[in-house]
Amino acid sequence: MRKFSTMQKILVTGGAGYIGSHTVVELINTGFEVVIVDNFSNSTPDSINGIERITGIRPSLHEADCSDIQAMQKLFFEEKNIDGIIHFAALKVVGESVERPLEYYRNNLLSTINMMQMLSEFGGKYMVFSSSCTVYGQPDVLPVTEETPRKLAMSPYGNTKRVGEDIIQDTVKASHGIYAIALRYFNPIGAHPSAEIGELPLGKPDNLVPFITQTAAGIREKLQIFGGDYDSPDGTAIRDYFHVVDLARAHVLALQRMIDGKSKATYEVFNVGAGKGVTVLQVVKAFERVTGVKLNYEIVGRRAGDIEKVWADTSLAQTELGWKALSTLEEALLTAWNWEKRVKGIKN
Ligand code: UD1
């Protein structure tokens, strides 16, 4: 990736989190100046140390809540000249969002509104939004392209991503000179190959791969595979897993597209995934193969709100952003395991 001669200053919300921290590393390595805002609701300041160990640079850090407009105004006033925002900060547990909808709507939507307002008020120009394949629901046709109709989400969390996209699109339309790209992620997994940063859920993981690595590390007794009666080769659900470092690169390319004036519209959307559907059992087997660790698992009933299968058509990202996932499932799983071993202090 090319380095910038004129340094652009980018605010990364949720930059201490899982995808955020990996993206900060790629931004710094490409030559961007990075400012992080995080409230550490599902992350720790340790990831900032990891970023510094990998890049040799410690990004400026603000501990604040993106849904707090006054705190955001203070941040933008102090930092001056923020050129763009990559907006990750959000609550993301699907099941929890069903139980606590107002918390999810308040936090995720207010944060997005505030970020768009900050761009307008302080003259920033670029927004990359962390969206999700959840906006497609259970699609009628697979793989999904960006033209696949969005469906009513199955959860308040999913709704916040769908409405978040709309808020950004409408604001960009009404503004002069703001560009935005929404990246619809499929299932990012894995960790930085240095094992300095990775996914560190506080409490019991909801997502598959951290649950697998914690089971392998002996933190969890058994992985429960949710649903064995889906319409798939082995009866378990299908997702499109890809490496988080590949996802981080997609954010940098999206920013570069806007900065270089290559956007075809002021608001654009790209799917980002491996472009391949894999079952839960295939993930488990691949993990066992690549790490040599046997997993204790059982197949149980379906998880409420889960869809059966989804994977991406990523040809638009490939032609327009010059992006595709480069790492294999096995490579991603191995980095996830190396990270877990480091966190747990497992040697071998
Ligand atoms: C979902 C959303 C995604 C969102 C993410 C946030 C969809 C299609 N995806 O991801 O947009 O960003 O939540 O957390 O709505 N599984 C098990 N056992 C476990 C954990 C998971 O069998 O202990 C299975 C799930 O049932 C699913 C697969 O593993 O079939 C992946 O689950 P997970 O990692 O939680 O991601 P999604 O539910 O796909």
PDB file of N, CA and C and ligand atoms in Angstrom, residues 92 94 132-134 157 187 206-208 211 223-226 237 239 241 280 303 306-307, ligand 1:
ATOM      1  N   LYS A  92     -22.444  -4.663  20.128  1.00  0.00           N
ATOM      2  CA  LYS A  92     -22.572  -5.606  19.009  1.00  0.00           C
ATOM      3  C   LYS A  92     -23.084  -7.003  19.353  1.00  0.00           C
ATOM      4  N   VAL A  94     -25.837  -9.492  19.524  1.00  0.00           N
ATOM      5  CA  VAL A  94     -27.173  -9.605  18.953  1.00  0.00           C
ATOM      6  C   VAL A  94     -28.229  -9.928  20.027  1.00  0.00           C
ATOM      7  N   SER A 132     -22.656  -4.227   8.419  1.00  0.00           N
ATOM      8  CA  SER A 132     -22.638  -5.666   8.646  1.00  0.00           C
ATOM      9  C   SER A 132     -23.530  -6.377   7.650  1.00  0.00           C
ATOM     10  N   CYS A 133     -23.180  -7.623   7.369  1.00  0.00           N
ATOM     11  CA  CYS A 133     -24.035  -8.441   6.496  1.00  0.00           C
ATOM     12  C   CYS A 133     -25.378  -8.714   7.158  1.00  0.00           C
ATOM     13  N   THR A 134     -25.492  -8.372   8.424  1.00  0.00           N
ATOM     14  CA  THR A 134     -26.770  -8.555   9.116  1.00  0.00           C
ATOM     15  C   THR A 134     -27.883  -7.758   8.420  1.00  0.00           C
ATOM     16  N   TYR A 157     -29.789  -4.766  17.262  1.00  0.00           N
ATOM     17  CA  TYR A 157     -28.415  -4.547  16.807  1.00  0.00           C
ATOM     18  C   TYR A 157     -28.384  -4.400  15.279  1.00  0.00           C
ATOM     19  N   ASN A 187     -17.886 -12.339   8.406  1.00  0.00           N
ATOM     20  CA  ASN A 187     -17.435 -12.734   9.757  1.00  0.00           C
ATOM     21  C   ASN A 187     -15.923 -12.626   9.924  1.00  0.00           C
ATOM     22  N   ASP A 206     -19.541 -14.362  22.604  1.00  0.00           N
ATOM     23  CA  ASP A 206     -20.744 -14.719  21.855  1.00  0.00           C
ATOM     24  C   ASP A 206     -20.374 -15.254  20.484  1.00  0.00           C
ATOM     25  N   ASN A 207     -19.228 -14.800  19.979  1.00  0.00           N
ATOM     26  CA  ASN A 207     -18.848 -15.171  18.628  1.00  0.00           C
ATOM     27  C   ASN A 207     -18.106 -16.512  18.613  1.00  0.00           C
ATOM     28  N   LEU A 208     -18.170 -17.160  17.469  1.00  0.00           N
ATOM     29  CA  LEU A 208     -17.689 -18.538  17.370  1.00  0.00           C
ATOM     30  C   LEU A 208     -16.185 -18.700  17.657  1.00  0.00           C
ATOM     31  N   PHE A 211     -14.860 -18.299  21.144  1.00  0.00           N
ATOM     32  CA  PHE A 211     -15.357 -19.399  21.970  1.00  0.00           C
ATOM     33  C   PHE A 211     -14.535 -20.657  21.712  1.00  0.00           C
ATOM     34  N   LEU A 223     -17.530 -26.341  23.610  1.00  0.00           N
ATOM     35  CA  LEU A 223     -18.173 -25.476  22.618  1.00  0.00           C
ATOM     36  C   LEU A 223     -19.545 -26.062  22.299  1.00  0.00           C
ATOM     37  N   GLN A 224     -20.541 -25.214  22.344  1.00  0.00           N
ATOM     38  CA  GLN A 224     -21.859 -25.651  21.893  1.00  0.00           C
ATOM     39  C   GLN A 224     -22.039 -25.171  20.466  1.00  0.00           C
ATOM     40  N   ILE A 225     -22.330 -26.082  19.581  1.00  0.00           N
ATOM     41  CA  ILE A 225     -22.609 -25.710  18.191  1.00  0.00           C
ATOM     42  C   ILE A 225     -24.121 -25.550  18.071  1.00  0.00           C
ATOM     43  N   PHE A 226     -24.513 -24.339  17.699  1.00  0.00           N
ATOM     44  CA  PHE A 226     -25.941 -24.028  17.702  1.00  0.00           C
ATOM     45  C   PHE A 226     -26.607 -24.473  16.402  1.00  0.00           C
ATOM     46  N   ALA A 237     -24.685 -24.239  10.534  1.00  0.00           N
ATOM     47  CA  ALA A 237     -24.943 -22.994   9.787  1.00  0.00           C
ATOM     48  C   ALA A 237     -23.718 -22.532   8.992  1.00  0.00           C
ATOM     49  N   ARG A 239     -21.389 -19.473   7.289  1.00  0.00           N
ATOM     50  CA  ARG A 239     -20.988 -18.064   7.315  1.00  0.00           C
ATOM     51  C   ARG A 239     -19.757 -17.885   6.429  1.00  0.00           C
ATOM     52  N   TYR A 241     -16.216 -16.523   6.762  1.00  0.00           N
ATOM     53  CA  TYR A 241     -15.178 -16.096   7.711  1.00  0.00           C
ATOM     54  C   TYR A 241     -13.953 -15.588   6.955  1.00  0.00           C
ATOM     55  N   VAL A 280     -20.105 -24.313  10.495  1.00  0.00           N
ATOM     56  CA  VAL A 280     -19.482 -24.238  11.831  1.00  0.00           C
ATOM     57  C   VAL A 280     -18.582 -25.456  12.048  1.00  0.00           C
ATOM     58  N   ARG A 303     -29.599 -21.259  17.846  1.00  0.00           N
ATOM     59  CA  ARG A 303     -29.581 -20.025  18.646  1.00  0.00           C
ATOM     60  C   ARG A 303     -30.636 -19.083  18.073  1.00  0.00           C
ATOM     61  N   ASP A 306     -30.453 -16.564  14.821  1.00  0.00           N
ATOM     62  CA  ASP A 306     -29.423 -16.923  13.831  1.00  0.00           C
ATOM     63  C   ASP A 306     -30.057 -17.167  12.471  1.00  0.00           C
ATOM     64  N   ILE A 307     -29.332 -16.798  11.440  1.00  0.00           N
ATOM     65  CA  ILE A 307     -29.791 -17.164  10.103  1.00  0.00           C
ATOM     66  C   ILE A 307     -29.089 -18.455   9.688  1.00  0.00           C
TER      67      ILE A 307
HETATM   68  C1  UD1 B   1     -23.657 -11.936  13.891  1.00  0.00           C
HETATM   69  C2  UD1 B   1     -24.030 -11.057  12.718  1.00  0.00           C
HETATM   70  C3  UD1 B   1     -22.938 -10.073  12.439  1.00  0.00           C
HETATM   71  C4  UD1 B   1     -22.603  -9.304  13.670  1.00  0.00           C
HETATM   72  C5  UD1 B   1     -22.172 -10.263  14.758  1.00  0.00           C
HETATM   73  C6  UD1 B   1     -21.930  -9.464  16.019  1.00  0.00           C
HETATM   74  C7  UD1 B   1     -25.392 -12.136  11.023  1.00  0.00           C
HETATM   75  C8  UD1 B   1     -25.403 -12.965   9.777  1.00  0.00           C
HETATM   76  N1  UD1 B   1     -24.204 -11.882  11.529  1.00  0.00           N
HETATM   77  O1  UD1 B   1     -22.646 -12.760  13.468  1.00  0.00           O
HETATM   78  O2  UD1 B   1     -23.384  -9.170  11.469  1.00  0.00           O
HETATM   79  O3  UD1 B   1     -21.598  -8.380  13.422  1.00  0.00           O
HETATM   80  O4  UD1 B   1     -23.219 -11.177  15.001  1.00  0.00           O
HETATM   81  O5  UD1 B   1     -21.607 -10.261  17.099  1.00  0.00           O
HETATM   82  O6  UD1 B   1     -26.405 -11.744  11.547  1.00  0.00           O
HETATM   83  N2  UD1 B   1     -21.863 -20.387  16.959  1.00  0.00           N
HETATM   84  C9  UD1 B   1     -21.879 -21.579  17.628  1.00  0.00           C
HETATM   85  N3  UD1 B   1     -21.452 -21.602  18.926  1.00  0.00           N
HETATM   86  C10 UD1 B   1     -21.006 -20.485  19.573  1.00  0.00           C
HETATM   87  C11 UD1 B   1     -20.990 -19.252  18.868  1.00  0.00           C
HETATM   88  C12 UD1 B   1     -21.422 -19.241  17.566  1.00  0.00           C
HETATM   89  O7  UD1 B   1     -22.270 -22.607  17.083  1.00  0.00           O
HETATM   90  O8  UD1 B   1     -20.656 -20.573  20.750  1.00  0.00           O
HETATM   91  C13 UD1 B   1     -22.309 -20.348  15.562  1.00  0.00           C
HETATM   92  C14 UD1 B   1     -23.478 -19.416  15.335  1.00  0.00           C
HETATM   93  O9  UD1 B   1     -24.688 -20.058  15.607  1.00  0.00           O
HETATM   94  C15 UD1 B   1     -23.281 -19.061  13.866  1.00  0.00           C
HETATM   95  C16 UD1 B   1     -21.760 -19.087  13.683  1.00  0.00           C
HETATM   96  O10 UD1 B   1     -21.257 -19.846  14.768  1.00  0.00           O
HETATM   97  O11 UD1 B   1     -23.839 -20.053  13.042  1.00  0.00           O
HETATM   98  C17 UD1 B   1     -21.144 -17.699  13.745  1.00  0.00           C
HETATM   99  O12 UD1 B   1     -21.611 -17.047  14.906  1.00  0.00           O
HETATM  100  P1  UD1 B   1     -21.002 -15.664  15.402  1.00  0.00           P
HETATM  101  O13 UD1 B   1     -19.518 -15.736  15.432  1.00  0.00           O
HETATM  102  O14 UD1 B   1     -21.702 -15.310  16.675  1.00  0.00           O
HETATM  103  O15 UD1 B   1     -21.345 -14.655  14.253  1.00  0.00           O
HETATM  104  P2  UD1 B   1     -22.762 -14.334  13.548  1.00  0.00           P
HETATM  105  O16 UD1 B   1     -23.893 -14.752  14.390  1.00  0.00           O
HETATM  106  O17 UD1 B   1     -22.693 -14.862  12.162  1.00  0.00           O
END
